[in-house]
Amino acid sequence: MDQTAGIRNIIDFNIKLLDILDYVGDSVRPIREGSAVYDAKHVVCIGYTNRSDQDISIKGYVTQSSHPGNMPHEICLKITNNVSGWVLRCSCKAGTGRCKHIVACLLHLNRSDQVEYLSCTDTRQAWGILKSKASAPWGAKRVSELCCIKTPTRLVPTDPNLKDEIVKQSFTRILEGMYKLTLSFPW
């Protein structure tokens, strides 16, 4: 593969909907659920890792519907000109080769005309990580933990009379707002 430094290698590639239906077979459930996963934009990343005259290897990552904070499912697709030669794998528990995550990736490839090259730095690191020390990069964080959020300093009145006055003014404003609201409501 000739890839110029700094330029992403994008190829024209499309899967026919009929090929997807042929692969899935008579079952409607993977199509329905895979379409929902695709429509929810759970296909996080997808691209080809290797290609030849006979086939193309595609890797994709799909957010787990039941645990969106966990690592996404890893999908490996080896697509040939003939549907019977397709080899498709997913890291999900279903493990059927016809799961909703695989169908979502196939639908993504059907609805896009091009696929981008994924280098080894674009995909999950496969070496040197101890499971006990690996962090969850997909985990949810509190808003207060984000780097762009500044924690406001809490003002604490030193004078107890001032605190009582603030509470009294706040309560008065709430009551005035409720009174104005009831007057403006069309009975």
Coordinates of N, CA and C in Angstrom, one line a residue:
M1 N 0.8 -1.2 0.0 CA 0.0 0.0 0.0 C 0.9 1.2 0.0
D2 N 0.7 2.1 -1.0 CA 1.5 3.3 -1.0 C 0.7 4.4 -0.4
Q3 N 1.2 4.9 0.7 CA 0.5 5.9 1.5 C 1.5 7.1 1.7
T4 N 1.2 8.2 1.2 CA 2.0 9.4 1.3 C 1.9 9.9 2.8
A5 N 3.0 10.3 3.3 CA 3.0 10.8 4.7 C 2.1 12.0 4.9
G6 N 1.2 11.9 5.9 CA 0.3 13.0 6.2 C -1.0 13.0 5.4
I7 N -1.1 12.1 4.4 CA -2.3 12.0 3.6 C -3.0 10.7 3.9
R8 N -4.3 10.8 4.2 CA -5.0 9.5 4.4 C -5.4 8.9 3.1
N9 N -5.2 7.6 3.1 CA -5.5 6.8 1.9 C -7.0 6.4 1.9
I10 N -7.8 6.9 1.0 CA -9.2 6.7 0.9 C -9.5 6.0 -0.4
I11 N -10.3 4.9 -0.3 CA -10.6 4.2 -1.6 C -12.1 4.2 -1.7
D12 N -12.6 4.1 -3.0 CA -14.0 3.9 -3.3 C -14.4 2.5 -3.0
F13 N -15.4 2.3 -2.2 CA -15.8 1.0 -1.7 C -17.3 1.1 -1.3
N14 N -18.1 0.1 -1.8 CA -19.5 0.1 -1.4 C -20.0 -1.3 -1.4
I15 N -20.8 -1.6 -0.4 CA -21.4 -3.0 -0.3 C -22.9 -2.8 -0.7
K16 N -23.3 -3.7 -1.6 CA -24.7 -3.7 -2.0 C -25.6 -4.2 -0.9
L17 N -26.8 -3.6 -0.8 CA -27.8 -4.0 0.2 C -28.2 -5.4 0.0
L18 N -28.3 -5.8 -1.3 CA -28.7 -7.2 -1.6 C -27.6 -8.2 -1.0
D19 N -26.4 -7.8 -1.1 CA -25.3 -8.7 -0.5 C -25.5 -8.8 1.0
I20 N -25.8 -7.7 1.7 CA -26.1 -7.8 3.1 C -27.2 -8.7 3.4
L21 N -28.3 -8.6 2.7 CA -29.5 -9.4 2.9 C -29.1 -10.9 2.6
D22 N -28.3 -11.1 1.6 CA -27.9 -12.5 1.3 C -27.1 -13.1 2.4
Y23 N -26.2 -12.2 3.0 CA -25.3 -12.7 4.1 C -26.2 -13.0 5.3
V24 N -27.1 -12.1 5.7 CA -27.9 -12.3 6.9 C -28.8 -13.5 6.7
G25 N -29.4 -13.7 5.6 CA -30.3 -14.8 5.4 C -31.7 -14.4 5.7
D26 N -32.5 -15.4 6.2 CA -33.9 -15.2 6.4 C -34.3 -14.4 7.6
S27 N -33.3 -14.3 8.5 CA -33.6 -13.6 9.8 C -33.7 -12.1 9.6
V28 N -34.8 -11.5 10.1 CA -35.1 -10.1 10.0 C -34.5 -9.3 11.2
R29 N -34.3 -10.0 12.3 CA -33.9 -9.4 13.5 C -32.5 -8.7 13.4
P30 N -31.5 -9.3 12.8 CA -30.2 -8.6 12.7 C -30.3 -7.3 11.9
I31 N -31.1 -7.4 10.8 CA -31.3 -6.2 10.0 C -32.0 -5.1 10.8
R32 N -33.0 -5.4 11.5 CA -33.8 -4.4 12.2 C -32.9 -3.8 13.3
E33 N -32.2 -4.6 14.1 CA -31.4 -4.2 15.2 C -30.1 -3.5 14.7
G34 N -29.5 -4.0 13.6 CA -28.4 -3.4 13.1 C -28.7 -2.0 12.5
S35 N -29.8 -1.9 11.9 CA -30.2 -0.6 11.4 C -30.4 0.4 12.5
A36 N -31.0 0.0 13.7 CA -31.2 0.9 14.8 C -29.8 1.3 15.4
V37 N -28.8 0.3 15.4 CA -27.5 0.7 15.9 C -26.8 1.7 15.0
Y38 N -27.0 1.5 13.7 CA -26.4 2.4 12.7 C -27.1 3.8 12.8
D39 N -28.4 3.8 12.9 CA -29.1 5.1 13.0 C -28.8 5.8 14.3
A40 N -28.4 5.1 15.4 CA -28.1 5.7 16.6 C -26.6 6.3 16.6
K41 N -26.0 6.1 15.4 CA -24.6 6.5 15.3 C -23.6 5.9 16.2
H42 N -23.8 4.6 16.5 CA -22.9 3.8 17.4 C -21.7 3.2 16.7
V43 N -21.6 3.4 15.3 CA -20.4 3.0 14.6 C -19.4 4.1 14.8
V44 N -18.5 3.8 15.8 CA -17.6 4.9 16.2 C -16.5 5.1 15.2
C45 N -15.9 4.0 14.6 CA -14.8 4.1 13.7 C -14.8 2.9 12.8
I46 N -14.6 3.1 11.5 CA -14.5 2.0 10.6 C -13.6 2.4 9.4
G47 N -12.8 1.4 9.0 CA -11.9 1.6 7.9 C -11.2 0.3 7.5
Y48 N -10.5 0.4 6.4 CA -9.9 -0.9 5.9 C -8.4 -0.9 6.4
T49 N -8.0 -2.1 6.7 CA -6.6 -2.3 7.2 C -5.7 -3.0 6.2
N50 N -6.3 -3.7 5.2 CA -5.6 -4.4 4.2 C -6.5 -4.7 3.0
R51 N -5.9 -4.7 1.8 CA -6.7 -5.0 0.7 C -5.8 -5.7 -0.4
S52 N -6.5 -6.5 -1.1 CA -5.8 -7.2 -2.3 C -6.8 -7.3 -3.4
D53 N -6.4 -8.0 -4.5 CA -7.3 -8.1 -5.6 C -8.5 -9.0 -5.2
Q54 N -8.3 -9.9 -4.3 CA -9.4 -10.9 -3.9 C -10.3 -10.4 -2.8
D55 N -9.7 -9.7 -1.8 CA -10.6 -9.3 -0.7 C -10.1 -8.0 -0.1
I56 N -10.8 -7.5 0.9 CA -10.5 -6.3 1.7 C -10.8 -6.6 3.1
S57 N -9.9 -6.2 4.0 CA -10.1 -6.4 5.4 C -10.5 -5.1 6.0
I58 N -11.6 -5.1 6.8 CA -12.1 -3.9 7.4 C -12.2 -4.1 8.9
K59 N -11.9 -3.1 9.6 CA -12.0 -3.1 11.1 C -13.0 -2.0 11.5
G60 N -13.9 -2.3 12.4 CA -14.8 -1.3 12.9 C -14.9 -1.4 14.4
Y61 N -15.4 -0.3 15.0 CA -15.7 -0.3 16.4 C -17.1 0.3 16.6
V62 N -17.9 -0.4 17.4 CA -19.3 -0.1 17.6 C -19.5 0.0 19.1
T63 N -20.1 1.1 19.5 CA -20.4 1.3 20.9 C -21.4 0.3 21.4
Q64 N -21.1 -0.2 22.7 CA -22.0 -1.2 23.3 C -23.3 -0.5 23.7
S65 N -24.4 -1.0 23.2 CA -25.7 -0.4 23.5 C -26.0 -0.5 25.0
S66 N -25.7 -1.7 25.6 CA -26.0 -1.9 27.0 C -25.0 -1.3 28.0
H67 N -23.7 -1.1 27.5 CA -22.7 -0.5 28.4 C -21.9 0.5 27.6
P68 N -22.5 1.7 27.3 CA -21.8 2.7 26.4 C -20.5 3.2 27.0
G69 N -20.3 3.0 28.3 CA -19.0 3.5 28.9 C -17.9 2.5 28.8
N70 N -18.2 1.3 28.4 CA -17.1 0.3 28.2 C -16.5 0.4 26.8
M71 N -15.4 -0.4 26.6 CA -14.8 -0.4 25.3 C -15.8 -0.8 24.2
P72 N -15.7 -0.2 23.1 CA -16.7 -0.7 22.0 C -16.4 -2.1 21.5
H73 N -17.4 -2.7 20.9 CA -17.1 -4.0 20.3 C -16.2 -3.8 19.1
E74 N -15.3 -4.8 18.9 CA -14.4 -4.7 17.7 C -15.0 -5.7 16.7
I75 N -15.1 -5.1 15.5 CA -15.7 -5.9 14.4 C -14.6 -6.0 13.3
C76 N -14.3 -7.3 12.8 CA -13.4 -7.6 11.8 C -14.1 -8.2 10.6
L77 N -14.0 -7.5 9.5 CA -14.7 -8.0 8.3 C -13.7 -8.3 7.2
K78 N -13.8 -9.5 6.6 CA -13.0 -9.8 5.4 C -14.0 -10.0 4.3
I79 N -14.0 -9.1 3.4 CA -15.1 -9.1 2.4 C -14.5 -9.4 1.0
T80 N -15.1 -10.4 0.3 CA -14.7 -10.8 -1.0 C -15.7 -10.5 -2.0
N81 N -15.5 -10.7 -3.3 CA -16.5 -10.5 -4.3 C -17.7 -11.3 -4.2
N82 N -17.6 -12.5 -3.6 CA -18.7 -13.5 -3.4 C -19.1 -13.5 -1.9
V83 N -20.3 -13.3 -1.6 CA -20.9 -13.2 -0.3 C -20.5 -14.5 0.5
S84 N -20.5 -15.6 -0.2 CA -20.2 -16.9 0.5 C -18.8 -17.0 1.1
G85 N -17.9 -16.1 0.6 CA -16.6 -16.1 1.1 C -16.3 -15.0 2.2
W86 N -17.3 -14.3 2.6 CA -17.2 -13.3 3.6 C -16.8 -14.0 4.9
V87 N -15.9 -13.4 5.7 CA -15.6 -13.9 7.0 C -15.8 -12.6 7.9
L88 N -16.8 -12.7 8.8 CA -17.1 -11.5 9.7 C -17.1 -11.9 11.1
R89 N -16.4 -11.2 12.0 CA -16.3 -11.5 13.4 C -16.7 -10.2 14.2
C90 N -17.3 -10.5 15.4 CA -17.6 -9.4 16.3 C -17.2 -9.9 17.7
S91 N -16.7 -8.9 18.6 CA -16.3 -9.3 19.9 C -17.5 -9.4 20.9
C92 N -18.7 -9.2 20.4 CA -19.8 -9.2 21.4 C -20.1 -10.7 21.8
K93 N -21.0 -10.8 22.8 CA -21.3 -12.1 23.4 C -22.1 -13.0 22.4
A94 N -22.8 -12.3 21.5 CA -23.7 -13.1 20.6 C -22.8 -14.1 19.7
G95 N -21.7 -13.5 19.2 CA -20.7 -14.3 18.5 C -21.2 -15.1 17.3
T96 N -22.3 -14.7 16.7 CA -22.9 -15.5 15.6 C -22.3 -15.1 14.3
G97 N -21.7 -14.0 14.2 CA -21.2 -13.6 12.8 C -22.3 -12.8 12.1
R98 N -23.5 -12.8 12.6 CA -24.6 -12.1 12.0 C -25.3 -11.2 13.1
C99 N -24.5 -10.6 14.0 CA -25.1 -9.8 15.0 C -25.4 -8.4 14.5
K100 N -26.0 -7.6 15.4 CA -26.4 -6.3 15.0 C -25.3 -5.3 14.8
H101 N -24.1 -5.6 15.4 CA -22.9 -4.7 15.3 C -22.3 -4.9 13.9
I102 N -22.3 -6.2 13.4 CA -21.7 -6.5 12.1 C -22.7 -5.9 11.1
V103 N -24.0 -6.0 11.2 CA -24.9 -5.5 10.3 C -24.8 -3.9 10.3
A104 N -24.6 -3.3 11.4 CA -24.5 -1.8 11.5 C -23.3 -1.4 10.7
C105 N -22.2 -2.1 10.8 CA -21.0 -1.8 10.0 C -21.2 -2.0 8.5
L106 N -21.9 -3.1 8.1 CA -22.2 -3.4 6.7 C -23.1 -2.3 6.2
L107 N -24.1 -1.8 7.0 CA -25.0 -0.7 6.5 C -24.2 0.6 6.4
H108 N -23.2 0.8 7.3 CA -22.4 2.0 7.1 C -21.6 1.9 5.8
L109 N -21.1 0.8 5.5 CA -20.3 0.6 4.2 C -21.2 0.7 3.0
N110 N -22.5 0.3 3.2 CA -23.5 0.4 2.1 C -23.9 1.9 1.8
R111 N -23.9 2.7 2.9 CA -24.4 4.0 2.8 C -23.3 5.0 2.5
S112 N -22.1 4.6 2.5 CA -21.0 5.5 2.2 C -20.3 5.0 0.9
D113 N -19.7 5.9 0.2 CA -19.1 5.5 -1.1 C -17.6 5.2 -0.9
Q114 N -17.0 5.6 0.2 CA -15.6 5.5 0.4 C -15.3 4.9 1.8
V115 N -14.1 4.3 1.9 CA -13.6 3.9 3.2 C -12.2 4.3 3.3
E116 N -11.9 4.7 4.6 CA -10.6 5.3 4.9 C -9.6 4.2 5.4
Y117 N -8.4 4.3 5.2 CA -7.4 3.4 5.7 C -7.2 3.6 7.2
L118 N -7.2 2.5 8.0 CA -6.9 2.6 9.4 C -5.5 2.0 9.6
S119 N -4.6 2.8 10.2 CA -3.3 2.3 10.4 C -3.3 1.6 11.8
C120 N -2.2 1.1 12.2 CA -2.1 0.4 13.5 C -2.3 1.4 14.6
T121 N -2.0 2.7 14.4 CA -2.1 3.7 15.5 C -3.6 4.1 15.6
D122 N -4.4 3.8 14.6 CA -5.8 4.2 14.6 C -6.6 3.1 15.4
T123 N -6.1 1.9 15.5 CA -6.8 0.8 16.1 C -6.3 0.6 17.5
R124 N -6.9 -0.3 18.2 CA -6.6 -0.6 19.6 C -5.2 -1.3 19.7
Q125 N -4.5 -0.8 20.7 CA -3.1 -1.3 20.9 C -3.2 -2.8 21.3
A126 N -2.4 -3.6 20.6 CA -2.5 -5.1 20.9 C -1.3 -5.6 21.6
W127 N -0.4 -4.8 22.1 CA 0.7 -5.3 22.8 C 1.0 -4.4 24.0
G128 N 1.7 -5.0 25.0 CA 2.2 -4.2 26.1 C 1.2 -3.6 27.1
I129 N 0.0 -4.0 27.2 CA -0.9 -3.5 28.1 C -1.3 -4.6 29.1
L130 N -1.1 -4.4 30.4 CA -1.6 -5.3 31.4 C -3.0 -5.0 31.6
K131 N -3.9 -6.0 31.7 CA -5.3 -5.8 31.9 C -5.6 -5.0 33.2
S132 N -4.8 -5.2 34.2 CA -5.1 -4.6 35.5 C -4.7 -3.1 35.4
K133 N -3.9 -2.7 34.5 CA -3.5 -1.3 34.4 C -4.1 -0.5 33.3
A134 N -4.9 -1.2 32.5 CA -5.5 -0.5 31.4 C -6.7 0.4 31.9
S135 N -6.8 1.6 31.4 CA -7.9 2.4 31.8 C -9.0 2.4 30.7
A136 N -10.1 2.8 31.1 CA -11.3 2.8 30.2 C -11.4 4.2 29.5
P137 N -10.8 4.3 28.3 CA -10.9 5.6 27.6 C -12.3 6.0 27.2
W138 N -13.2 5.1 27.2 CA -14.6 5.4 26.7 C -15.5 5.7 27.9
G139 N -14.9 5.7 29.1 CA -15.8 5.9 30.3 C -16.3 7.3 30.4
A140 N -17.5 7.4 31.0 CA -18.1 8.7 31.2 C -17.4 9.4 32.3
K141 N -17.4 10.8 32.2 CA -16.8 11.6 33.3 C -17.8 12.6 33.7
R142 N -17.7 13.0 35.0 CA -18.5 14.1 35.5 C -18.1 15.4 34.8
V143 N -19.0 16.3 34.6 CA -18.7 17.6 34.0 C -17.7 18.3 34.8
S144 N -17.7 18.2 36.1 CA -16.7 18.9 36.9 C -15.3 18.3 36.7
E145 N -15.1 17.1 36.1 CA -13.8 16.6 35.9 C -13.2 17.0 34.5
L146 N -14.0 17.7 33.7 CA -13.5 18.1 32.4 C -12.5 19.3 32.6
C147 N -11.5 19.3 31.7 CA -10.5 20.3 31.9 C -11.0 21.7 31.6
C148 N -12.0 21.9 30.9 CA -12.5 23.2 30.5 C -13.5 23.8 31.6
I149 N -13.8 23.0 32.6 CA -14.8 23.5 33.6 C -14.0 24.0 34.8
K150 N -14.3 25.2 35.1 CA -13.7 25.8 36.3 C -14.7 25.7 37.5
T151 N -14.2 25.2 38.6 CA -15.0 25.0 39.8 C -15.2 26.4 40.4
P152 N -16.5 26.8 40.5 CA -16.8 28.1 41.1 C -16.5 28.0 42.6
T153 N -16.0 29.2 43.1 CA -15.7 29.3 44.5 C -17.0 29.6 45.2
R154 N -17.2 28.9 46.3 CA -18.5 29.1 47.0 C -18.3 30.3 48.0
L155 N -19.2 31.2 47.9 CA -19.2 32.4 48.8 C -19.9 32.1 50.0
V156 N -19.3 32.2 51.1 CA -19.9 31.9 52.4 C -19.9 33.3 53.2
P157 N -21.0 33.8 53.5 CA -21.1 35.0 54.3 C -20.5 34.8 55.7
T158 N -19.7 35.8 56.1 CA -19.1 35.7 57.4 C -20.1 36.2 58.5
D159 N -21.0 37.1 58.1 CA -21.9 37.7 59.0 C -23.2 36.9 59.0
P160 N -23.6 36.3 60.2 CA -24.9 35.5 60.2 C -26.1 36.3 59.8
N161 N -26.2 37.6 60.2 CA -27.3 38.4 59.8 C -27.4 38.5 58.3
L162 N -26.2 38.6 57.6 CA -26.2 38.7 56.2 C -26.8 37.4 55.5
K163 N -26.4 36.3 56.1 CA -26.9 35.0 55.6 C -28.4 35.0 55.7
D164 N -29.0 35.4 56.8 CA -30.4 35.4 57.0 C -31.1 36.3 56.0
E165 N -30.4 37.5 55.7 CA -31.0 38.5 54.8 C -31.0 37.9 53.4
I166 N -30.0 37.2 53.0 CA -29.9 36.6 51.7 C -31.0 35.5 51.5
V167 N -31.2 34.7 52.5 CA -32.3 33.7 52.5 C -33.6 34.4 52.4
K168 N -33.8 35.4 53.1 CA -35.1 36.1 53.2 C -35.4 36.8 51.8
Q169 N -34.4 37.4 51.2 CA -34.5 38.0 49.9 C -34.8 37.0 48.8
S170 N -34.1 35.9 48.9 CA -34.4 34.8 47.9 C -35.8 34.2 48.0
F171 N -36.2 34.0 49.2 CA -37.6 33.5 49.4 C -38.6 34.5 48.9
T172 N -38.4 35.8 49.2 CA -39.3 36.8 48.7 C -39.4 36.8 47.2
R173 N -38.3 36.7 46.5 CA -38.2 36.7 45.1 C -39.0 35.5 44.5
I174 N -38.9 34.4 45.2 CA -39.6 33.2 44.7 C -41.1 33.4 44.9
L175 N -41.5 33.9 46.0 CA -43.0 34.2 46.2 C -43.5 35.2 45.2
E176 N -42.7 36.3 45.0 CA -43.2 37.3 44.0 C -43.3 36.7 42.6
G177 N -42.4 35.8 42.2 CA -42.5 35.1 40.9 C -43.7 34.2 40.8
M178 N -44.0 33.5 41.9 CA -45.2 32.6 41.9 C -46.4 33.5 41.8
Y179 N -46.5 34.6 42.5 CA -47.6 35.5 42.5 C -47.9 36.0 41.1
K180 N -46.8 36.5 40.4 CA -46.9 37.0 39.1 C -47.4 35.9 38.1
L181 N -46.9 34.7 38.3 CA -47.2 33.6 37.5 C -48.7 33.3 37.6
T182 N -49.2 33.3 38.8 CA -50.7 33.0 39.0 C -51.5 34.1 38.4
L183 N -51.1 35.4 38.4 CA -51.9 36.4 37.9 C -51.9 36.4 36.3
S184 N -50.8 35.9 35.7 CA -50.7 35.8 34.3 C -51.4 34.5 33.7
F185 N -51.7 33.6 34.6 CA -52.3 32.3 34.1 C -53.7 32.5 33.7
P186 N -54.1 32.1 32.5 CA -55.6 32.3 32.1 C -56.5 31.3 32.8
W187 N -57.2 31.7 33.8 CA -58.1 30.8 34.5 C -59.3 30.6 33.7

